[in-house]
Amino acid sequence: MDSAGAAETGGYQPWSEVTPDAARRLLVAAVETFAARGYHATTTRDIAARAGMSPAALYIHYKTKEELLHRISRIGHDKALEILETAADRPGTAAERLDEAVRSFVLWHAAHHTTARVVQYELDALAPEHRSEIVALRRQSDAAVRRILADGVRSGEFDVPDVPGTTLAVLSLCIDVARWFNVAGRRTPDEVGALYADLVLRMVAAKP
């Protein structure tokens, strides 16, 4: 499934938040070009050409290349936070909530691996004020997972001596899926999500 344009399991259509259509086309082109070349090696002319538009048309919707990256990063991190907070807030045991968080988070990173690579690995290219904004969202995502782990420790479901460190390990494991996932591989995004959920529950020594 292509991350820039395909529908996600659960009905989410990537970039439906972006209007008008020309702005969405440019954003999708930026995702694809940043993923292929890297942010710094990509020019606004490259993005416009990929979208089938003129460079002048790009500046109608986005003042700079960095503005495009910020929009991509903000939408991606908002979606990541929504996934993790939804799982953290759902009814059920800590193990059930952690399973849902990891499964859904990994599924998004696999099904939308092109987008996720840009969202997760181009953070340092953002302007300082935009980077601070995105870092704040990442801290909220961290807090959602940390809350699940802490609940599991309190309930006796998890054996986690270092909740902050384990939170970092869980999120890093999930995010890295975007780097290696291959649509031609033998596992589907759903299968990778199930595998990683099982691995994480074993990591925290979840009791059956």
Short mmCIF file of C-alpha atoms in Angstrom, two decimals:
data_model
loop_
_atom_site.label_atom_id
_atom_site.label_comp_id
_atom_site.label_asym_id
_atom_site.label_seq_id
_atom_site.Cartn_x
_atom_site.Cartn_y
_atom_site.Cartn_z
CA MET A 1 0.00 0.00 0.00
CA ASP A 2 1.46 3.34 -1.01
CA SER A 3 1.70 5.70 1.92
CA ALA A 4 1.15 8.91 0.02
CA GLY A 5 -2.10 8.05 -1.70
CA ALA A 6 -3.74 4.80 -0.56
CA ALA A 7 -6.54 4.44 1.96
CA GLU A 8 -5.56 3.19 5.38
CA THR A 9 -7.27 0.33 7.16
CA GLY A 10 -9.99 1.91 9.26
CA GLY A 11 -11.17 4.35 6.59
CA TYR A 12 -8.56 7.09 6.96
CA GLN A 13 -7.69 8.67 3.63
CA PRO A 14 -4.22 10.22 3.73
CA TRP A 15 -4.09 13.97 3.21
CA SER A 16 -7.88 14.40 3.16
CA GLU A 17 -7.20 17.31 5.55
CA VAL A 18 -5.39 19.20 2.79
CA THR A 19 -7.40 21.37 0.42
CA PRO A 20 -7.72 22.42 -2.35
CA ASP A 21 -6.78 19.56 -4.65
CA ALA A 22 -3.71 21.38 -6.01
CA ALA A 23 -2.31 21.81 -2.50
CA ARG A 24 -2.90 18.11 -1.82
CA ARG A 25 -1.17 17.09 -5.06
CA LEU A 26 1.86 19.19 -4.17
CA LEU A 27 2.00 17.75 -0.66
CA VAL A 28 1.83 14.16 -1.97
CA ALA A 29 4.57 14.99 -4.48
CA ALA A 30 6.69 16.44 -1.68
CA VAL A 31 6.29 13.28 0.41
CA GLU A 32 7.35 11.09 -2.50
CA THR A 33 10.29 13.31 -3.45
CA PHE A 34 11.55 13.79 0.12
CA ALA A 35 11.37 10.03 0.67
CA ALA A 36 13.27 9.30 -2.56
CA ARG A 37 15.94 12.03 -2.38
CA GLY A 38 15.91 13.37 1.15
CA TYR A 39 14.72 16.82 2.16
CA HIS A 40 17.96 18.70 1.54
CA ALA A 41 18.53 17.21 -1.92
CA THR A 42 15.00 18.06 -3.06
CA THR A 43 14.16 21.38 -4.71
CA THR A 44 10.80 23.07 -5.06
CA ARG A 45 11.19 22.56 -8.80
CA ASP A 46 11.49 18.79 -8.20
CA ILE A 47 8.27 18.81 -6.18
CA ALA A 48 6.35 20.87 -8.72
CA ALA A 49 7.54 18.67 -11.58
CA ARG A 50 6.44 15.51 -9.75
CA ALA A 51 3.01 17.07 -9.19
CA GLY A 52 2.79 18.03 -12.87
CA MET A 53 2.67 21.71 -12.01
CA SER A 54 4.86 24.76 -12.48
CA PRO A 55 7.17 26.05 -9.71
CA ALA A 56 5.10 29.24 -9.65
CA ALA A 57 1.97 27.18 -8.86
CA LEU A 58 3.68 25.70 -5.81
CA TYR A 59 4.25 29.12 -4.25
CA ILE A 60 0.54 29.88 -4.42
CA HIS A 61 -0.03 27.19 -1.79
CA TYR A 62 3.29 26.93 0.07
CA LYS A 63 5.72 29.78 0.63
CA THR A 64 8.74 27.54 1.18
CA LYS A 65 9.89 23.93 0.97
CA GLU A 66 10.12 23.92 4.77
CA GLU A 67 6.46 24.89 5.03
CA LEU A 68 5.61 21.77 3.04
CA LEU A 69 7.70 19.60 5.35
CA HIS A 70 6.09 21.17 8.40
CA ARG A 71 2.59 20.46 7.04
CA ILE A 72 3.52 16.85 6.31
CA SER A 73 5.14 16.41 9.71
CA ARG A 74 2.25 18.01 11.60
CA ILE A 75 -0.40 15.85 9.93
CA GLY A 76 1.67 12.71 10.42
CA HIS A 77 2.39 13.38 14.09
CA ASP A 78 -1.24 14.32 14.76
CA LYS A 79 -2.26 10.94 13.31
CA ALA A 80 0.37 9.09 15.36
CA LEU A 81 -0.82 10.80 18.54
CA GLU A 82 -4.46 10.00 17.73
CA ILE A 83 -3.60 6.30 17.29
CA LEU A 84 -1.72 6.05 20.59
CA GLU A 85 -4.12 8.12 22.70
CA THR A 86 -7.11 6.19 21.35
CA ALA A 87 -5.46 2.95 22.46
CA ALA A 88 -4.41 4.39 25.82
CA ASP A 89 -7.94 5.66 26.55
CA ARG A 90 -9.86 2.55 25.49
CA PRO A 91 -11.46 0.23 28.08
CA GLY A 92 -9.64 -2.96 28.93
CA THR A 93 -6.54 -4.23 30.63
CA ALA A 94 -3.15 -2.61 30.20
CA ALA A 95 -2.07 -5.60 28.08
CA GLU A 96 -5.06 -5.17 25.76
CA ARG A 97 -4.41 -1.46 25.44
CA LEU A 98 -0.69 -1.96 24.76
CA ASP A 99 -1.51 -4.61 22.16
CA GLU A 100 -3.85 -2.17 20.42
CA ALA A 101 -1.36 0.72 20.61
CA VAL A 102 1.51 -1.25 19.10
CA ARG A 103 -0.60 -3.08 16.55
CA SER A 104 -2.21 0.13 15.25
CA PHE A 105 0.97 2.21 15.39
CA VAL A 106 2.98 -0.39 13.48
CA LEU A 107 0.18 -0.88 10.96
CA TRP A 108 0.22 2.84 10.15
CA HIS A 109 4.00 2.90 9.77
CA ALA A 110 3.93 -0.13 7.47
CA ALA A 111 0.87 0.80 5.40
CA HIS A 112 2.16 4.36 5.00
CA HIS A 113 5.89 3.71 5.09
CA THR A 114 6.79 6.40 2.54
CA THR A 115 4.98 9.10 4.48
CA ALA A 116 6.18 7.75 7.83
CA ARG A 117 9.83 7.88 6.75
CA VAL A 118 9.50 11.57 6.00
CA VAL A 119 7.47 12.29 9.13
CA GLN A 120 9.81 10.43 11.47
CA TYR A 121 13.25 10.97 9.97
CA GLU A 122 13.29 14.56 8.64
CA LEU A 123 12.64 16.25 11.98
CA ASP A 124 15.99 18.05 12.03
CA ALA A 125 15.22 19.81 8.74
CA LEU A 126 12.37 21.77 10.33
CA ALA A 127 12.78 25.40 11.39
CA PRO A 128 13.40 25.74 15.16
CA GLU A 129 9.85 26.88 15.98
CA HIS A 130 8.31 24.08 13.91
CA ARG A 131 10.68 21.50 15.35
CA SER A 132 9.66 22.54 18.87
CA GLU A 133 6.01 22.13 17.93
CA ILE A 134 6.58 18.60 16.59
CA VAL A 135 8.76 17.61 19.55
CA ALA A 136 5.85 18.58 21.83
CA LEU A 137 3.57 16.21 19.90
CA ARG A 138 6.16 13.44 20.19
CA ARG A 139 6.25 13.97 23.95
CA GLN A 140 2.47 13.52 24.06
CA SER A 141 2.81 10.26 22.12
CA ASP A 142 5.49 9.16 24.56
CA ALA A 143 3.17 10.02 27.46
CA ALA A 144 0.34 7.87 26.03
CA VAL A 145 2.55 4.78 25.86
CA ARG A 146 4.14 5.55 29.22
CA ARG A 147 0.68 5.73 30.77
CA ILE A 148 -0.23 2.25 29.50
CA LEU A 149 3.02 0.80 30.80
CA ALA A 150 2.63 2.47 34.20
CA ASP A 151 -0.94 1.16 34.47
CA GLY A 152 0.33 -2.34 33.71
CA VAL A 153 3.02 -2.10 36.37
CA ARG A 154 0.48 -0.91 38.96
CA SER A 155 -1.94 -3.71 38.09
CA GLY A 156 0.80 -6.34 38.20
CA GLU A 157 0.40 -7.21 34.50
CA PHE A 158 3.83 -5.90 33.49
CA ASP A 159 7.30 -6.31 34.94
CA VAL A 160 8.96 -3.09 33.78
CA PRO A 161 11.66 -1.68 36.08
CA ASP A 162 12.29 1.32 33.79
CA VAL A 163 9.05 2.70 32.34
CA PRO A 164 10.59 5.73 30.53
CA GLY A 165 13.33 3.63 28.95
CA THR A 166 10.90 0.90 27.93
CA THR A 167 8.58 3.52 26.43
CA LEU A 168 11.44 4.77 24.26
CA ALA A 169 12.28 1.21 23.21
CA VAL A 170 8.67 0.43 22.24
CA LEU A 171 8.24 3.60 20.20
CA SER A 172 11.62 3.18 18.48
CA LEU A 173 10.77 -0.40 17.56
CA CYS A 174 7.46 0.64 16.01
CA ILE A 175 8.80 3.69 14.16
CA ASP A 176 11.66 1.74 12.59
CA VAL A 177 9.12 -0.31 10.60
CA ALA A 178 8.83 2.66 8.23
CA ARG A 179 12.51 2.35 7.39
CA TRP A 180 12.53 -1.30 6.31
CA PHE A 181 8.96 -2.24 5.34
CA ASN A 182 8.65 -3.48 1.76
CA VAL A 183 5.29 -3.99 0.07
CA ALA A 184 6.87 -6.85 -1.87
CA GLY A 185 7.87 -8.61 1.35
CA ARG A 186 6.20 -11.69 2.74
CA ARG A 187 4.29 -9.94 5.54
CA THR A 188 1.35 -7.56 5.22
CA PRO A 189 1.07 -4.43 7.39
CA ASP A 190 -1.52 -6.23 9.54
CA GLU A 191 0.80 -9.21 10.02
CA VAL A 192 3.71 -6.97 11.01
CA GLY A 193 1.43 -5.18 13.48
CA ALA A 194 0.42 -8.48 15.07
CA LEU A 195 4.04 -9.65 15.22
CA TYR A 196 5.27 -6.47 16.89
CA ALA A 197 2.37 -6.43 19.37
CA ASP A 198 3.35 -9.94 20.46
CA LEU A 199 7.04 -8.97 20.71
CA VAL A 200 6.30 -5.92 22.87
CA LEU A 201 4.01 -7.86 25.20
CA ARG A 202 6.83 -10.36 25.66
CA MET A 203 9.24 -7.48 26.26
CA VAL A 204 7.19 -6.17 29.17
CA ALA A 205 6.59 -9.70 30.51
CA ALA A 206 2.83 -9.37 30.18
CA LYS A 207 1.14 -12.05 32.26
CA PRO A 208 -1.33 -14.34 30.44
#
